[in-house]
Each structure stands twice: as C-alpha cells, then as structure tokens.
CSV table of C-alpha atoms in Angstrom, one decimal:
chain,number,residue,atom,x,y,z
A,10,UNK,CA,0.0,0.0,0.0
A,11,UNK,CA,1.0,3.3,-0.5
A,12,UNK,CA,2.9,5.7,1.9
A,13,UNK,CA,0.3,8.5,1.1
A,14,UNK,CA,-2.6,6.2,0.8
A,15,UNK,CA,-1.7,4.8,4.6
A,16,UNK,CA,-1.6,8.5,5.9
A,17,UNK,CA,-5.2,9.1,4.1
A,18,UNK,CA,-6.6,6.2,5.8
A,19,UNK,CA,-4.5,6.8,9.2
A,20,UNK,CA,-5.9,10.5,9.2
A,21,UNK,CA,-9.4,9.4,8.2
A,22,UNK,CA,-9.0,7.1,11.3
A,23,UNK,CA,-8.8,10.0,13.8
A,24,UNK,CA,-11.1,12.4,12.5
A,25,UNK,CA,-13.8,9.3,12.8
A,26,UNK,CA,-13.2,9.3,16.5
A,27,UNK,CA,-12.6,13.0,17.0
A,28,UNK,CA,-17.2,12.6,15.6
A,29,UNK,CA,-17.8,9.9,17.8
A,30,UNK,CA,-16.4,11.5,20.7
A,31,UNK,CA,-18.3,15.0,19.3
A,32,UNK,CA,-20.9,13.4,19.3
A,33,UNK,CA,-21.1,11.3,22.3
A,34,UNK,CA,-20.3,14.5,24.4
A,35,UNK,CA,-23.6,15.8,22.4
A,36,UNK,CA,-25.5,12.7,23.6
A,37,UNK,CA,-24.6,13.3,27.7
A,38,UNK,CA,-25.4,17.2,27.5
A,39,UNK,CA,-28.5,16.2,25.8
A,40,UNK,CA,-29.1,13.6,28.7
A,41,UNK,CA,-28.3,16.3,31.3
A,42,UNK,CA,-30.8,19.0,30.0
A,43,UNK,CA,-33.4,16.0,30.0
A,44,UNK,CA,-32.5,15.6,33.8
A,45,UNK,CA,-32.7,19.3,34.2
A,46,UNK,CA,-36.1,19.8,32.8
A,47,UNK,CA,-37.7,16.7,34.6
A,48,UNK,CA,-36.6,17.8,38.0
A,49,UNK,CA,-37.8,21.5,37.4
A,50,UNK,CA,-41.4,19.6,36.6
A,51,UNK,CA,-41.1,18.0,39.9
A,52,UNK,CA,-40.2,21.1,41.7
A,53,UNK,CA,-43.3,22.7,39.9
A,54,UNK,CA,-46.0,19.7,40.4
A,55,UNK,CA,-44.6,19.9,43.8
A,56,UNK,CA,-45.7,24.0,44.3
A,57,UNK,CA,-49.0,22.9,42.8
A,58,UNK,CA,-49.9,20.7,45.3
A,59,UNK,CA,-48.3,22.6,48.1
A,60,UNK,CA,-50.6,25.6,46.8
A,61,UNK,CA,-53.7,23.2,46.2
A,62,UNK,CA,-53.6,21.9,49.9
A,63,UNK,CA,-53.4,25.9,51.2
A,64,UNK,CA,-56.8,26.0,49.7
C-alpha cells in the first residue's frame, strides 16, 4: 500500500473518533438538560400541590 494512501486512511481514522467523541459529548449534554427539565417539573408539580392543599 502506498505511503500517502496509509496516511489518508490513518488520518481518516482519527477524525472518525474526533465525531464519535463530538458526538457522544452531544449525547450526555442532551441527557443532562433532560435531567434538568424533569426535576424542574417536579419542583413545579410539587408548588401545585403545596398551593392546592393551602386551599
């Protein structure tokens, strides 16, 4: 195989991890603002029936 062929293929290599790692880091902030937003409902569905028991 060629020299330049090998470097292609070698280079090729590590930019497909450099967009698996891009896009795993993606997948866990994705994951965290999914954490966030469920536990702000709870907080909220928690006021609601703190309010609807002052009634």
């Amino acid at each position: 195989m060629k020299e330049s062929t090998l470097v292609q293929i070698k280079s090729e290599i590590v930019t497909n991890q450099d967009e698996i790692n891009k896009y795993k880091y993606h997948l866990i902030m994705a994951k965290l603002e999914v954490e966030k937003t469920e536990n702000k409902i709870k907080e909220l569905e928690e006021r609601r029936e703190t309010l609807l028991n002052c009634l």
